[in-house]
Short mmCIF file of C-alpha atoms and ligand atoms in Angstrom, two decimals:
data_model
loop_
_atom_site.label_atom_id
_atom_site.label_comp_id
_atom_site.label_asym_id
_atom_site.label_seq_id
_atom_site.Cartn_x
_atom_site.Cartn_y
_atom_site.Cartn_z
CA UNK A 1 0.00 0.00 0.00
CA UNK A 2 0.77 3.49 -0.65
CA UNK A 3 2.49 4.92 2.95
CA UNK A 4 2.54 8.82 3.28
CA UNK A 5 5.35 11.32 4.77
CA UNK A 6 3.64 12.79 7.65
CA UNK A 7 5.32 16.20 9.30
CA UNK A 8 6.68 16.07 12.55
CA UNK A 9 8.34 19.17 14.65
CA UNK A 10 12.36 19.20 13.40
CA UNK A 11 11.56 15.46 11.74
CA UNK A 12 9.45 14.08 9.39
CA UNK A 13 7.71 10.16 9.27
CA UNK A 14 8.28 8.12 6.31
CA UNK A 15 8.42 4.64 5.15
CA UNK A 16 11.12 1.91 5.56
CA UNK A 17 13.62 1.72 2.54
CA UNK A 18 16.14 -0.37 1.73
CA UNK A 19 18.83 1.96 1.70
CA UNK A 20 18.08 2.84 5.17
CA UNK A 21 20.41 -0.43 7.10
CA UNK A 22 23.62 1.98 7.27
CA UNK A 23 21.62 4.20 10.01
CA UNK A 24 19.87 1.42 11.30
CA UNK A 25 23.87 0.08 12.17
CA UNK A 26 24.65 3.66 13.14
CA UNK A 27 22.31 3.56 15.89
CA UNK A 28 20.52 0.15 16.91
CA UNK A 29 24.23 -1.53 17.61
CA UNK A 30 23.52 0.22 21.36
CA UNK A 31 23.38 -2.26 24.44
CA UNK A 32 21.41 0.98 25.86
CA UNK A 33 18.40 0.54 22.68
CA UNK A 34 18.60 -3.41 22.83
CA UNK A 35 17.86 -3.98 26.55
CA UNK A 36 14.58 -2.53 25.94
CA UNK A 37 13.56 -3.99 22.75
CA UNK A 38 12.09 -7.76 22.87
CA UNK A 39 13.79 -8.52 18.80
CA UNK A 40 16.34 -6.36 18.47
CA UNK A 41 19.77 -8.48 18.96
CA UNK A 42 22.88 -7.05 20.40
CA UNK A 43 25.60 -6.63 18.68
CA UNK A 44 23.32 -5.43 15.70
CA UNK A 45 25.17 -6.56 12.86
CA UNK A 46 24.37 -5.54 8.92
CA UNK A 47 22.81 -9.43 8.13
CA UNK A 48 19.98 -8.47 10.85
CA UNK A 49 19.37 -4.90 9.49
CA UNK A 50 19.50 -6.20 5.43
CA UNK A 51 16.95 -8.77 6.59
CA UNK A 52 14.77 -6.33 8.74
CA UNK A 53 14.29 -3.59 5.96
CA UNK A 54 13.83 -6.61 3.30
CA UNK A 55 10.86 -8.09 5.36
CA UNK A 56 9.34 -4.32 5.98
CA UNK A 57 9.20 -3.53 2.94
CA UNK A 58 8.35 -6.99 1.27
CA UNK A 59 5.20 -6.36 4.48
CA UNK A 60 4.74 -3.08 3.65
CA UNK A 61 4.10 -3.35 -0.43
CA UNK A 62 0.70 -5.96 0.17
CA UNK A 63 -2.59 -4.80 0.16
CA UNK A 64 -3.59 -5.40 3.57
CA UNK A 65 -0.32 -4.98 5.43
CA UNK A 66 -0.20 -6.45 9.36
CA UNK A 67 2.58 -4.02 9.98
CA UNK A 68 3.42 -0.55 8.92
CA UNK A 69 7.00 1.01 10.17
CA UNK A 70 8.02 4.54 9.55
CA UNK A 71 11.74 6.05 9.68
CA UNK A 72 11.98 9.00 11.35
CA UNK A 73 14.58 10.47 9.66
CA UNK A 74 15.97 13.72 10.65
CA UNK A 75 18.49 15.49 8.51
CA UNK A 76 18.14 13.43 5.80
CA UNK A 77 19.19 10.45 8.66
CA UNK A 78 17.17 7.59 9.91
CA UNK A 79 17.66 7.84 13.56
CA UNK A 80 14.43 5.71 14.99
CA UNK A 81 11.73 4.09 13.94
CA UNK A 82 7.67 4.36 14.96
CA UNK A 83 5.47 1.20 13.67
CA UNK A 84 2.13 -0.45 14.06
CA UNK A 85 2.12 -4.34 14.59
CA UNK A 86 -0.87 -7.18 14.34
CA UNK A 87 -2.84 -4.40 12.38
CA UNK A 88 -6.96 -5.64 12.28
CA UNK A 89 -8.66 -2.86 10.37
CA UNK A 90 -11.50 -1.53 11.91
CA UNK A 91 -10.13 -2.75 15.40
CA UNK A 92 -6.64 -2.57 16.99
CA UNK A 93 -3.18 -2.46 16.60
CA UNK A 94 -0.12 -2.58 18.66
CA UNK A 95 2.96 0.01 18.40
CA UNK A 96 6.71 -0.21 19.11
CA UNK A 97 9.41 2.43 18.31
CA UNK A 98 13.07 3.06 19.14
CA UNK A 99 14.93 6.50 18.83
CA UNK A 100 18.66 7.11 18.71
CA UNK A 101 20.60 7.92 21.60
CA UNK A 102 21.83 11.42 20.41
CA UNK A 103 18.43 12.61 20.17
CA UNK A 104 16.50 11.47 23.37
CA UNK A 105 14.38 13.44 25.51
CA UNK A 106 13.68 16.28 23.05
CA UNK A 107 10.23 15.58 22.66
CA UNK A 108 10.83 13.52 19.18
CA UNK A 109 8.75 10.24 20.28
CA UNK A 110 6.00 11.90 21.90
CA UNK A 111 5.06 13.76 18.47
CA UNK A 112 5.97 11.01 16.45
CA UNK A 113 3.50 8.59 18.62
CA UNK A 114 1.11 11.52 18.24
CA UNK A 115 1.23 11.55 14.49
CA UNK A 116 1.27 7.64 14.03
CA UNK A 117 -2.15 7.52 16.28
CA UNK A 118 -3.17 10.10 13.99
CA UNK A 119 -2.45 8.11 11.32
CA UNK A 120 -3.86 4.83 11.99
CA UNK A 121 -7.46 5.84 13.14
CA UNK A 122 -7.73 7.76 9.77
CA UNK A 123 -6.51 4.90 7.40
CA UNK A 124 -7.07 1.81 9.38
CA UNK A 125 -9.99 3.12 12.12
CA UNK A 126 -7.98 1.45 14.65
CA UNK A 127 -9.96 2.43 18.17
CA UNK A 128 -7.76 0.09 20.81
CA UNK A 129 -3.56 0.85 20.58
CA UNK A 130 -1.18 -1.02 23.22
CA UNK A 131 1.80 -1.33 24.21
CA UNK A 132 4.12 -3.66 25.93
CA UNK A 133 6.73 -2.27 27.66
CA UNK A 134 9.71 -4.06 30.14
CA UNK A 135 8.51 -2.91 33.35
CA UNK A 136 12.25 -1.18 34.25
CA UNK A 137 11.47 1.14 30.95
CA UNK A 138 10.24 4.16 32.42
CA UNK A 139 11.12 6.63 29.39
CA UNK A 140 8.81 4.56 27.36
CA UNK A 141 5.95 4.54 29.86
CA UNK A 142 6.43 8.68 30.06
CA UNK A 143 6.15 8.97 26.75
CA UNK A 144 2.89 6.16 26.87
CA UNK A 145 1.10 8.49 29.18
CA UNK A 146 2.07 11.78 27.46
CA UNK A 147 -0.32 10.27 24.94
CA UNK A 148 -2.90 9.51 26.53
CA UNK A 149 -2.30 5.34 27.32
CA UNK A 150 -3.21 3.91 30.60
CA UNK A 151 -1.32 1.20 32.24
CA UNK A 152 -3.80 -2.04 32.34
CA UNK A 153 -2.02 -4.54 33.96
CA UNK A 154 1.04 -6.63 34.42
CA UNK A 155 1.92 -9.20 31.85
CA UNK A 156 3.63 -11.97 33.76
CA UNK A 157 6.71 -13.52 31.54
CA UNK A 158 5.14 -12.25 28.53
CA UNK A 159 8.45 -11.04 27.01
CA UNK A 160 11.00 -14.11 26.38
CA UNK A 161 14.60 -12.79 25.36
CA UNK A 162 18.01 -14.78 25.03
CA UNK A 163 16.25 -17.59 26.81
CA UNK A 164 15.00 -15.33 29.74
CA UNK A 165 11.31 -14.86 30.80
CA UNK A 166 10.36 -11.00 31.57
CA UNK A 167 7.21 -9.58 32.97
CA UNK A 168 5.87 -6.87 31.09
CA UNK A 169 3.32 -3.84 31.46
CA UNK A 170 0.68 -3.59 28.61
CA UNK A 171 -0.64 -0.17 28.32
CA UNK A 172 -3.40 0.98 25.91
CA UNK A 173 -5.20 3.48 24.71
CA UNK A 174 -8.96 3.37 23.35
CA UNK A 175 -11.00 5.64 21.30
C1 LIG B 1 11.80 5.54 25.16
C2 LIG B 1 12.23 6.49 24.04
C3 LIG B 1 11.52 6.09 22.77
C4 LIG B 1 11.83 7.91 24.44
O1 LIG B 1 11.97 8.78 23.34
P1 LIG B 1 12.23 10.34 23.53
O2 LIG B 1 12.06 11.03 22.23
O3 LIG B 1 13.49 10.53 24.27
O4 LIG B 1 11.02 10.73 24.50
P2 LIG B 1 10.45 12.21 24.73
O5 LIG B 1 11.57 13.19 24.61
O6 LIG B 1 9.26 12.40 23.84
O7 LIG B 1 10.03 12.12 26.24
C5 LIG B 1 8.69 12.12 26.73
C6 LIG B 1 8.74 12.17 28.24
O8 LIG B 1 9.38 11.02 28.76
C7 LIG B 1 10.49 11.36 29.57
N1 LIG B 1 11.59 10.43 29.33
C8 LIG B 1 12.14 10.14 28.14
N2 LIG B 1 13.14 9.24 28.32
C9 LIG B 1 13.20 8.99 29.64
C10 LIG B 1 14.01 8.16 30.44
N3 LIG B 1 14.97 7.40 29.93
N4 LIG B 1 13.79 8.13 31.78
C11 LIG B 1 12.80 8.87 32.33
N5 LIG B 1 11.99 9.70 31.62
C12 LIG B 1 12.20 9.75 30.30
C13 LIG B 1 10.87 12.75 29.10
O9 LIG B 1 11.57 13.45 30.08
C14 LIG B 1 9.53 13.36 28.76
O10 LIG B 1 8.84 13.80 29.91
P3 LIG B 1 8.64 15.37 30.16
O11 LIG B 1 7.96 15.93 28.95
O12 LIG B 1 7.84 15.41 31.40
O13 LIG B 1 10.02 15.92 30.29
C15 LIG B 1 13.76 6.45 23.81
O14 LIG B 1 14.39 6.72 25.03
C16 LIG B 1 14.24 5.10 23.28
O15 LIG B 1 14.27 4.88 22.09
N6 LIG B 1 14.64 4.17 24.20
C17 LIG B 1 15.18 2.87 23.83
C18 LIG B 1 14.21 1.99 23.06
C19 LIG B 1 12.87 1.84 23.75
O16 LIG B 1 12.77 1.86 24.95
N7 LIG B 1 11.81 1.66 22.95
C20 LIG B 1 10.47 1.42 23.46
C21 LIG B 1 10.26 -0.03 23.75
S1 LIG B 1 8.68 -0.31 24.55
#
């Protein structure tokens, strides 16, 4: 499907391409991205970012696509990503993002989450988002709340990494 560039405040949204796995390097190699992110391996090597932009956009060129991921790219750089998961038109979706270190806690994933909500009830009338978070990431639960998601409950070992069970919080936010 066709996936727009959507306007952000000093960034702008846009889709995956495959050009983008030198930035995704860059900045996802970082033990301080990885321990929060259930699929993202650490070290990050080039073989898992060729194979991640391959399979988003392969996903992202269907019809019906079950996920959608945007670069935020700032200065003409990829430095995060903002993407909805287990899309069901009409109904719900999930969202996970990541942001480079450099550029943390300058308000970039708040308006980014903002204009991906945006996004998705407009195209896909999604009316329940979540979230999963670990339950030690508190910069992703700030940035939850900011918009509007409330905590709903604990997720016991829900999140299984390098053979280790994690609870997690699931947080949502309905129309
Ligand atoms: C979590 C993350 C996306 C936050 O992005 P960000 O652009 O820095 O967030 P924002 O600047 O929009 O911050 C929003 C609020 O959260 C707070 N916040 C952000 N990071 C924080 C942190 N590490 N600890 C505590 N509070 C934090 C900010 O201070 C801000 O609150 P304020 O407006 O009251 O000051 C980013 O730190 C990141 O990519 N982390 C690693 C990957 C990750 O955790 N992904 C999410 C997996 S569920």
């Amino acid at each position: 499907m066709k996936i727009p560039t959507l306007r952000g405040r000093g960034f702008i949204l846009r889709p995956i391409r495959k050009n983008d796995e030198k930035d995704l390097i860059r900045y996802l190699d970082n033990k301080k991205i990885s321990r929060y992110m259930t699929r993202i391996p650490y070290p990050y090597t080039s073989s898992d970012a060729k194979k991640w932009t391959a399979e988003t956009t392969k996903e992202q060129g269907k019809k019906n696509p079950k996920t959608i991921v945007f670069a935020i790219e700032k200065n003409g750089e990829l430095v995060g990503t903002v993407g909805l998961f287990e899309i069901k038109i009409n109904h719900r979706a999930a969202l996970a993002y990541w942001l480079a270190e450099p550029f943390w806690k300058q308000g970039i994933m708040t308006d980014a989450i903002h204009l991906i909500l945006r996004y998705a009830r407009r195209e896909f009338y999604i009316k329940r988002f979540i979230a999963r978070t670990f339950l030690f990431n508190t910069g992703s639960q700030s940035v939850l709340l900011k918009n509007g998601f409330q905590k709903e409950g604990l997720l016991r070992k829900d999140i299984r990494k390098n053979g280790k069970f994690y609870d997690a919080y699931l947080f949502a936010k309905v129309k």
